XYZ file of C-alpha atoms in Angstrom:
625
model
C -6.708 -32.529 -23.229
C -8.173 -32.882 -26.764
C -10.991 -30.993 -28.441
C -14.261 -32.900 -28.020
C -13.350 -34.530 -24.720
C -15.991 -35.331 -22.108
C -16.917 -32.297 -20.007
C -15.420 -33.124 -16.634
C -12.629 -31.707 -14.541
C -9.793 -33.391 -12.689
C -6.693 -32.654 -10.693
C -3.232 -33.740 -9.690
C -2.607 -32.537 -6.164
C -0.179 -32.658 -3.311
C -0.744 -34.927 -0.393
C -1.759 -32.960 2.684
C 1.202 -31.335 4.395
C 1.124 -30.341 8.044
C 1.518 -26.710 8.948
C 4.061 -26.076 11.730
C 5.907 -29.361 11.217
C 9.340 -30.085 9.828
C 9.480 -31.609 6.375
C 10.732 -34.857 7.976
C 7.354 -35.210 9.719
C 5.333 -34.572 6.588
C 5.125 -30.830 7.098
C 5.956 -27.653 5.202
C 8.826 -26.687 7.460
C 7.146 -23.322 8.123
C 5.940 -21.745 11.345
C 2.408 -20.727 10.415
C -0.366 -19.518 12.698
C -4.009 -18.493 12.148
C -4.230 -15.207 10.257
C -0.804 -15.516 8.613
C -0.545 -15.046 4.863
C 1.160 -17.595 2.629
C 2.054 -17.393 -1.056
C 1.355 -20.423 -3.269
C 3.215 -20.242 -6.604
C 3.441 -22.528 -9.617
C 5.177 -22.282 -12.999
C 3.167 -23.056 -16.156
C 3.699 -23.367 -19.882
C 0.928 -23.692 -22.496
C 0.499 -24.940 -26.054
C -2.333 -25.775 -28.496
C -4.640 -23.325 -26.726
C -7.860 -21.704 -27.893
C -6.772 -18.170 -27.026
C -10.081 -16.539 -26.023
C -11.630 -19.550 -24.285
C -10.711 -18.717 -20.693
C -12.032 -15.163 -21.137
C -15.297 -16.449 -22.615
C -15.828 -19.114 -19.942
C -13.448 -18.329 -17.064
C -14.977 -20.790 -14.577
C -15.061 -23.828 -16.846
C -12.617 -23.334 -19.727
C -9.760 -22.756 -17.349
C -6.831 -24.118 -15.399
C -5.764 -23.129 -11.913
C -5.433 -24.623 -8.512
C -7.598 -25.513 -5.589
C -6.295 -24.988 -2.074
C -7.718 -26.542 1.044
C -7.088 -26.443 4.773
C -7.721 -29.610 6.765
C -7.797 -30.722 10.398
C -5.015 -33.262 9.917
C -3.218 -35.527 7.449
C -3.585 -38.939 9.025
C -4.359 -41.931 6.806
C -7.771 -42.530 8.408
C -8.774 -38.915 8.964
C -11.043 -38.847 5.928
C -12.036 -35.601 4.212
C -11.743 -33.541 7.407
C -11.795 -30.137 5.741
C -12.005 -26.828 7.604
C -15.381 -25.174 6.934
C -15.325 -23.128 3.733
C -12.470 -25.073 2.128
C -11.294 -26.182 -0.426
C -11.449 -23.067 -2.624
C -10.891 -22.782 -6.367
C -8.662 -20.251 -8.110
C -8.589 -19.966 -11.901
C -5.637 -18.361 -13.671
C -5.880 -15.646 -16.312
C -3.842 -17.150 -19.145
C -2.163 -15.066 -21.854
C -4.562 -14.501 -24.759
C -2.493 -16.594 -27.164
C -2.286 -20.091 -28.606
C 0.860 -20.765 -26.575
C 3.070 -19.175 -23.915
C 6.441 -19.985 -22.372
C 7.106 -20.721 -18.698
C 5.393 -18.104 -16.522
C 4.904 -18.007 -12.759
C 1.393 -17.717 -11.330
C 0.802 -17.124 -7.633
C -1.900 -16.396 -5.098
C -1.583 -15.036 -1.574
C -3.987 -16.764 0.819
C -4.855 -16.309 4.483
C -4.475 -19.139 6.983
C -7.961 -19.496 8.541
C -8.539 -18.035 11.985
C -9.147 -21.435 13.571
C -6.795 -23.795 15.391
C -8.329 -26.645 13.353
C -6.369 -25.594 10.243
C -3.464 -28.005 10.667
C -2.763 -29.195 7.124
C -2.672 -27.787 3.587
C -3.307 -29.372 0.200
C -2.855 -27.857 -3.279
C -4.526 -29.338 -6.370
C -3.301 -28.463 -9.871
C -6.657 -28.330 -11.547
C -7.997 -28.453 -15.106
C -11.641 -27.465 -15.250
C -14.465 -29.103 -17.150
C -14.239 -27.519 -20.621
C -10.511 -26.764 -20.909
C -8.721 -28.144 -23.986
C -5.080 -27.781 -24.916
C -1.714 -28.608 -23.386
C -0.568 -27.292 -20.000
C 2.689 -28.092 -18.201
C 3.074 -27.452 -14.453
C 6.289 -27.365 -12.421
C 7.871 -26.070 -9.215
C 4.880 -25.625 -6.915
C 6.098 -23.691 -3.859
C 4.628 -22.450 -0.605
C 6.199 -19.625 1.438
C 5.083 -17.587 4.395
C 4.856 -13.846 3.738
C 6.228 -11.718 6.559
C 3.241 -9.393 6.827
C 2.679 -6.714 9.449
C 0.741 -7.937 12.471
C -2.909 -7.673 11.494
C -4.054 -6.350 14.852
C -2.169 -3.260 13.762
C -2.463 -2.537 10.057
C 0.338 -0.063 10.564
C 3.312 -1.747 12.146
C 6.700 -1.445 10.479
C 8.212 -4.799 11.470
C 8.172 -6.681 8.143
C 11.536 -7.687 6.658
C 10.195 -7.638 3.086
C 9.706 -4.467 1.034
C 6.230 -3.513 -0.111
C 5.575 -4.321 -3.797
C 8.641 -6.608 -3.961
C 9.316 -10.307 -3.411
C 12.233 -12.675 -3.889
C 12.548 -15.081 -6.789
C 13.055 -18.836 -6.222
C 16.017 -19.891 -4.091
C 18.789 -21.029 -6.427
C 21.555 -21.484 -3.835
C 24.737 -19.376 -3.501
C 22.625 -16.212 -3.770
C 21.513 -14.138 -0.785
C 18.748 -11.552 -1.259
C 18.114 -9.048 1.552
C 15.997 -5.982 2.265
C 19.230 -4.291 3.263
C 19.947 -1.400 5.620
C 23.724 -1.278 5.078
C 23.462 0.909 1.934
C 20.809 3.309 0.609
C 20.689 6.053 -1.993
C 17.829 7.779 -0.161
C 15.934 6.913 2.986
C 17.460 3.865 4.699
C 17.123 0.659 2.670
C 17.812 -0.936 -0.704
C 17.437 -4.258 -2.522
C 20.661 -6.245 -2.120
C 21.915 -9.370 -3.854
C 25.135 -11.240 -3.051
C 25.987 -14.230 -5.227
C 28.540 -16.560 -6.681
C 27.834 -18.846 -9.640
C 24.380 -20.425 -9.339
C 22.307 -23.070 -11.118
C 19.957 -20.409 -12.503
C 19.520 -16.647 -12.413
C 18.582 -15.045 -9.082
C 16.270 -12.050 -8.885
C 14.135 -9.600 -6.974
C 10.717 -9.163 -8.640
C 8.057 -6.502 -8.199
C 4.327 -6.963 -7.937
C 2.233 -5.251 -10.606
C 3.263 -1.588 -10.553
C 0.073 -0.491 -12.391
C -1.706 0.178 -9.142
C -3.430 2.595 -6.811
C -4.163 5.749 -8.804
C -2.517 4.874 -12.115
C -4.510 1.918 -13.498
C -2.286 1.714 -16.605
C 1.114 2.780 -17.878
C 0.544 5.061 -20.854
C 1.239 4.331 -24.498
C 3.095 6.695 -26.846
C 5.169 8.246 -24.040
C 8.966 8.339 -23.996
C 9.563 6.625 -20.650
C 12.673 7.136 -18.561
C 13.521 3.848 -16.832
C 16.308 3.044 -14.448
C 17.522 2.982 -10.872
C 20.425 4.003 -8.691
C 22.959 1.196 -8.429
C 26.028 0.426 -6.337
C 28.307 -2.563 -6.994
C 31.142 -4.325 -5.147
C 33.482 -6.914 -6.707
C 31.170 -7.873 -9.562
C 32.400 -9.785 -12.590
C 33.361 -7.465 -15.449
C 32.712 -7.228 -19.199
C 30.111 -10.027 -19.415
C 29.743 -11.806 -22.759
C 26.103 -12.875 -22.338
C 23.048 -12.608 -20.091
C 24.191 -15.528 -17.943
C 27.099 -13.363 -16.768
C 25.202 -10.065 -16.582
C 23.608 -8.057 -13.824
C 20.613 -6.222 -15.286
C 17.179 -4.711 -14.750
C 14.267 -6.216 -16.674
C 10.992 -4.375 -17.257
C 8.088 -6.463 -18.632
C 4.815 -4.950 -19.841
C 1.484 -6.712 -20.500
C -1.819 -5.559 -21.998
C -5.335 -5.962 -20.594
C -5.416 -9.627 -21.725
C -2.104 -10.326 -19.970
C -0.382 -10.682 -23.348
C 3.178 -9.392 -23.207
C 3.705 -6.044 -24.933
C 7.452 -6.326 -24.580
C 10.548 -6.545 -22.379
C 13.242 -3.965 -21.828
C 16.657 -4.916 -20.410
C 18.924 -2.343 -18.790
C 22.429 -3.665 -18.006
C 23.927 -2.653 -14.664
C 27.487 -1.249 -14.540
C 30.084 -4.012 -15.072
C 32.953 -2.179 -16.794
C 34.739 -2.084 -13.424
C 34.417 -4.421 -10.457
C 33.081 -1.741 -8.091
C 31.406 1.622 -8.537
C 32.798 4.557 -6.573
C 29.347 5.256 -5.160
C 25.743 5.274 -6.292
C 25.349 5.482 -10.082
C 22.206 6.507 -11.964
C 21.607 3.754 -14.516
C 19.025 4.890 -17.101
C 17.816 4.067 -20.596
C 18.425 6.117 -23.726
C 16.017 8.711 -25.111
C 13.236 7.098 -27.135
C 14.252 3.525 -26.256
C 11.023 2.709 -24.366
C 7.727 3.871 -25.910
C 4.800 1.489 -25.338
C 2.624 0.883 -28.433
C -0.404 0.266 -26.188
C -1.379 0.932 -22.573
C 0.130 -1.553 -20.125
C -2.162 -3.034 -17.469
C 0.622 -5.025 -15.819
C 4.237 -3.951 -15.351
C 6.766 -6.167 -13.575
C 10.251 -4.932 -12.639
C 13.124 -7.313 -11.876
C 16.691 -7.001 -10.585
C 18.498 -10.007 -12.062
C 21.849 -11.637 -11.513
C 22.538 -14.138 -14.301
C 23.564 -17.612 -13.205
C 27.258 -16.813 -13.789
C 27.109 -13.243 -12.467
C 29.041 -12.758 -9.226
C 29.616 -10.080 -6.613
C 27.369 -7.729 -4.618
C 24.772 -5.334 -6.016
C 22.524 -2.789 -4.279
C 19.610 -1.150 -6.157
C 17.516 1.778 -4.939
C 15.249 4.623 -6.153
C 13.750 3.058 -9.261
C 12.706 5.458 -12.017
C 9.578 5.341 -14.148
C 8.622 8.752 -15.491
C 7.571 10.296 -18.788
C 10.156 12.509 -20.407
C 9.373 16.139 -21.359
C 6.668 16.285 -18.674
C 4.454 13.601 -20.228
C 2.484 11.344 -17.864
C 3.645 7.724 -18.079
C 2.139 6.361 -14.850
C 3.121 6.030 -11.201
C 5.219 3.199 -9.797
C 5.270 2.434 -6.072
C 7.758 2.033 -3.215
C 10.467 3.034 -5.672
C 12.833 3.916 -2.828
C 12.111 0.386 -1.502
C 12.184 1.629 2.101
C 8.603 0.831 3.072
C 7.830 -2.662 4.401
C 4.983 -4.894 3.276
C 1.591 -3.186 3.222
C 2.794 0.429 2.800
C 3.047 2.966 -0.021
C 4.303 6.525 -0.169
C 4.058 9.698 -2.231
C 6.905 12.072 -1.449
C 8.223 15.213 -3.230
C 9.113 16.249 -5.781
C 6.940 13.918 -7.903
C 6.176 10.992 -5.645
C 9.560 9.325 -6.017
C 9.137 7.839 -9.477
C 11.850 10.063 -10.957
C 14.358 8.402 -8.614
C 14.781 11.601 -6.589
C 13.427 12.584 -3.181
C 14.192 16.030 -1.786
C 12.911 18.906 0.359
C 13.869 16.882 3.432
C 11.713 13.910 2.449
C 14.835 11.933 1.571
C 15.222 11.703 5.375
C 11.944 9.768 5.663
C 12.800 6.277 6.833
C 11.995 3.193 8.845
C 14.160 3.497 11.938
C 15.267 1.661 15.061
C 15.919 4.962 16.882
C 12.664 4.639 18.810
C 9.418 2.683 18.605
C 6.137 2.427 20.472
C 6.250 -1.358 20.148
C 8.495 -3.807 18.357
C 11.778 -2.564 16.906
C 10.824 -0.090 14.168
C 8.870 3.111 13.606
C 8.350 5.544 10.720
C 10.331 8.793 10.915
C 9.721 12.101 9.133
C 12.586 14.578 9.657
C 11.822 17.852 7.850
C 14.303 20.753 8.116
C 13.713 24.480 8.493
C 13.708 26.185 5.082
C 12.457 23.168 3.146
C 10.290 23.569 0.052
C 6.598 24.049 0.867
C 5.077 20.718 -0.183
C 3.366 17.888 1.652
C 3.796 14.134 1.404
C 2.571 10.918 2.970
C 3.381 7.346 3.859
C 0.159 5.357 3.756
C -1.310 1.903 3.967
C -2.224 0.086 0.815
C -5.998 -0.156 0.494
C -7.449 -2.870 2.723
C -10.804 -4.476 1.969
C -13.509 -4.105 4.591
C -15.317 -7.319 5.590
C -12.346 -9.561 4.837
C -10.709 -11.875 7.424
C -7.512 -10.792 9.171
C -7.431 -7.266 7.814
C -8.143 -5.003 10.754
C -7.712 -7.560 13.514
C -9.678 -7.122 16.725
C -12.178 -4.605 18.029
C -12.387 -3.326 21.617
C -14.169 -6.541 22.668
C -11.556 -8.752 21.001
C -13.959 -9.618 18.194
C -12.790 -9.985 14.618
C -13.989 -7.023 12.566
C -14.652 -9.172 9.527
C -16.856 -11.497 11.622
C -18.779 -8.506 13.007
C -19.052 -7.042 9.494
C -18.404 -3.345 8.910
C -21.611 -1.968 7.460
C -22.547 1.454 6.055
C -23.054 3.845 8.963
C -20.886 1.869 11.407
C -18.217 3.720 13.349
C -14.567 2.742 13.210
C -11.791 4.213 15.328
C -8.472 4.941 13.630
C -5.597 5.425 16.078
C -1.887 5.994 15.702
C 0.955 6.598 18.151
C 3.242 9.571 17.499
C 6.354 11.062 19.081
C 7.828 14.494 18.341
C 11.193 16.270 18.566
C 12.798 19.500 17.284
C 9.387 21.173 17.072
C 8.463 24.855 16.940
C 5.868 24.732 19.710
C 3.237 27.261 18.552
C 3.454 26.565 14.830
C 0.485 24.200 14.513
C -1.714 26.582 16.489
C -0.712 29.490 14.271
C -1.220 27.626 10.988
C -3.204 24.419 11.671
C -3.970 23.712 8.019
C -0.408 23.840 6.720
C 2.040 23.618 9.665
C 0.666 20.299 10.797
C 0.869 16.519 10.862
C -2.033 14.112 10.890
C -3.608 11.519 8.700
C -5.818 11.331 5.661
C -8.414 8.588 5.462
C -10.225 7.459 2.358
C -12.908 4.966 1.398
C -12.680 3.318 -2.014
C -14.736 1.043 -4.251
C -12.072 -1.687 -4.343
C -8.367 -2.423 -4.110
C -7.612 -4.085 -7.446
C -4.402 -3.221 -9.293
C -6.227 -1.604 -12.227
C -9.077 0.017 -10.289
C -7.390 3.415 -10.361
C -8.307 6.119 -7.873
C -11.841 4.800 -7.410
C -12.654 6.876 -4.345
C -16.083 7.120 -2.783
C -17.469 10.649 -3.288
C -16.259 13.023 -0.595
C -13.115 11.047 0.263
C -10.219 11.123 1.123
C -10.529 13.500 4.088
C -7.775 15.224 6.059
C -7.420 15.257 9.835
C -4.710 17.323 11.518
C -3.525 16.511 15.043
C -3.350 19.040 17.852
C 0.224 18.485 19.032
C 1.376 19.339 22.556
C 2.573 22.956 22.754
C 6.194 21.948 23.318
C 9.449 21.411 21.459
C 9.139 17.653 21.975
C 6.748 15.049 23.362
C 6.927 11.323 24.095
C 4.741 8.615 22.559
C 1.113 9.752 22.551
C -1.910 8.132 20.914
C -4.085 10.169 18.549
C -7.509 8.777 17.589
C -10.380 9.707 15.329
C -13.788 8.027 15.102
C -15.106 7.984 11.548
C -18.363 6.666 10.078
C -18.353 4.145 7.260
C -20.125 5.930 4.374
C -23.762 5.087 3.735
C -23.058 3.465 0.405
C -22.345 -0.150 -0.579
C -19.498 1.198 -2.727
C -17.295 1.713 0.352
C -15.409 -1.572 0.107
C -11.842 -0.559 1.009
C -10.058 1.777 3.419
C -6.722 3.560 3.231
C -4.925 5.627 5.892
C -2.121 8.081 5.016
C 0.283 9.316 7.674
C 0.586 12.879 6.471
C 2.979 15.785 6.966
C 1.554 18.989 5.575
C 3.223 21.661 3.479
C 4.894 23.902 6.089
C 5.622 21.471 8.933
C 9.208 21.270 10.164
C 10.602 19.046 12.877
C 10.814 15.333 13.613
C 7.773 13.060 13.940
C 7.766 9.306 14.555
C 4.673 7.147 13.868
C 3.910 3.601 15.003
C 1.074 1.131 15.604
C -1.691 2.375 13.346
C -4.864 0.494 14.368
C -8.477 0.276 13.240
C -11.321 -1.010 15.415
C -15.096 -0.992 15.253
C -16.794 0.767 18.176
C -20.312 1.097 19.551
C -22.488 4.213 19.519
C -22.509 6.448 22.602
C -25.296 8.134 24.549
C -25.704 10.342 27.609
C -28.756 9.898 29.900
C -30.524 8.007 27.149
C -30.047 10.829 24.621
C -28.087 9.953 21.525
C -25.084 12.215 21.000
C -22.803 12.457 17.973
C -20.578 9.427 17.616
C -17.816 11.279 15.790
C -16.291 14.681 15.398
C -17.696 16.186 12.241
C -17.356 19.473 10.417
C -19.905 19.918 7.635
C -19.425 21.844 4.423
C -20.580 25.397 4.893
C -23.755 26.530 3.136
C -24.264 28.377 0.958
C -20.896 27.897 -0.746
C -19.812 30.084 -2.522
C -21.348 32.715 -0.253
C -21.790 36.510 0.056
C -21.467 37.664 2.742
C -22.909 35.175 5.286
C -22.507 31.411 5.556
C -23.527 28.724 8.075
C -21.245 26.005 9.496
C -22.563 22.875 11.255
C -20.349 20.757 13.493
C -20.632 17.832 15.916
C -18.811 17.088 19.176
C -18.942 13.556 20.647
C -17.570 14.828 23.984
C -17.338 18.079 25.887
C -14.218 20.222 25.947
C -12.539 23.420 24.853
C -13.086 24.086 21.164
C -12.209 26.719 18.596
C -13.670 27.486 15.185
C -11.334 29.773 13.238
C -11.181 31.053 9.647
C -7.813 31.281 7.823
C -6.735 32.623 4.445
C -4.805 30.590 1.868
C -1.479 31.635 3.467
C -2.516 30.207 6.824
C -3.095 33.640 8.434
C -5.916 33.938 10.948
C -8.864 35.927 9.574
C -11.590 35.517 12.212
C -12.161 33.567 15.438
C -15.796 32.506 15.366
C -15.768 30.416 18.567
C -13.226 29.854 21.332
C -14.178 28.247 24.646
C -15.806 25.307 26.430
C -18.730 23.500 24.790
C -20.747 20.426 25.755
C -21.115 17.415 23.466
C -23.792 17.772 20.807
C -24.660 19.125 17.367
C -24.141 22.843 16.777
C -24.381 25.592 14.194
C -22.276 28.709 13.746
C -22.622 31.650 11.366
C -19.799 33.671 9.834
C -20.748 37.094 8.547
C -17.807 37.286 6.157
C -15.938 39.842 8.284
C -12.377 39.785 9.664
C -11.354 40.595 13.248
C -11.541 44.320 12.427
C -15.124 44.088 11.164
C -14.248 44.508 7.479
C -15.820 42.321 4.796
C -13.134 40.016 3.389
C -12.217 39.997 -0.279
C -13.214 37.391 -2.855
C -11.155 34.227 -2.517
C -10.573 30.840 -0.922
C -10.683 30.499 2.888
C -10.301 27.609 5.312
C -12.293 27.011 8.480
C -10.803 24.836 11.222
C -12.540 23.097 14.120
C -10.137 22.227 16.940
C -11.457 20.128 19.818
C -9.455 18.066 22.294
C -6.961 16.087 20.152
C -8.699 16.755 16.853
C -8.445 19.333 14.113
C -10.816 19.198 11.154
C -10.513 21.613 8.232
C -12.655 22.480 5.203
C -12.409 24.949 2.341
C -14.954 27.632 1.347
C -15.202 30.490 -1.143
C -16.279 34.103 -0.688
C -17.645 35.365 -4.020
C -18.666 39.013 -4.250
């Protein structure tokens, strides 16, 4: 499209293809149902571009694609679009006058209506775009996401943060459970000679709480690798197995690539090998806003390769950024942070290397999440959590108690949502959680955030995340039991996303399985026309710091036996303020700063814990003399 052309857009698009039909009948050959997620990808190459045009006018000086769902694909059906479709999507092009072939993709939800029977994709140039764009290899694939009526199932057969490259034949890529360096899974590739390279590719690893990867840091890159019958002593990249790390700046312009060859001096390694880069070989000249990792088998590379426990960590203690699902054990939709440093040094220990997705037991389906923490482990906590999910988006939290879609009901500030998870325990020390509820505990942490974009960073709403410890049965083991907590959506429009972490705290030992994490919107409750608290709540004490007296407010949505106890930083009981039956309602308690013997406690940090029914809420306070 030349400079000075008429301002008008146009497209070249696919004919409409039926969902849930074989390709012989004009369909995609996929089994797709309402609420499923599909990935639409296309490869592009650009030349003769005005490099800052798309940034200056992203809606008009742009290229992209338009996707639409329709009620059929018959010749005389007309423009029978599903309401709300088609929708436009503009790409963020590299800020350059040209770029080589690059894949662009978008994950889209199949509408929650049985009318969505056909799909159409338009390769679109918008009204002011000038330059040369080539398109090729438009593909559609179904993503095997967790069931959306439970944001926390573990049934997906794809790893979180990872996806497969295009099918090139004679290469099989699996989320494998036959070999693992830690936990229970790895990325596996089996191949003979192929028409092109085959690869596993990560999503953007600049995510969650590290919005960038830092410049001027000596970065240790690598992974643990195991090989079987690979070709040896390759002469070029076509015959090599290697890792590729690609970094891009805020304008999506490539900062650089780094290749790390995998072991090919012998056909098979004797076990898992740490494959890392040399000192000083990777130092970014500017902060990276996008980082893509790949495991690549060149088109002439052959054999079997497993890769696990990816490394991305600053040397000499410098902060380089945090990569995610580096042990590749967690399925789609999940993240983890496990000791010693989250996993991005390629090492998990203190018993957390035993954390895994398992078929040993499950509440539903085939899989559950297992923490297995031994006696004598290092005192440190860790979590496996959901990625942040947007509130008020279709197909995120599924159905409420009345089978209504949460997105259709809208989750507004002040609404109440119920977070539930099923847990099963074994090898427990039965009185440990009662003796030290803050530290010898399991539970979950919930947080509200201002968004879920890759480069948003840890954009938490003030006061969140919050911890909730479960009151486990006083036994060495227990069968599947549901634990629930009702939480209010914060009274701020900033609360746009939710995250739930399944949490094991610093001193817990034993085996805990989790499954079927769900979120539903619930109605307010009342008794005899009188409004009662809708959630358990434990307010921050006031004054804080205090000397010697402080007041604690708390709320009980239902009657039951409760306790309000003060602990020191070592988890030792200092004072029982309340212990007994209490009706539902709002209450206030006063602590006079004395221990069980009537002595004023010393200056320091203390914890106060409200335990009621299946809930345990904890907050921190300070005595300051």
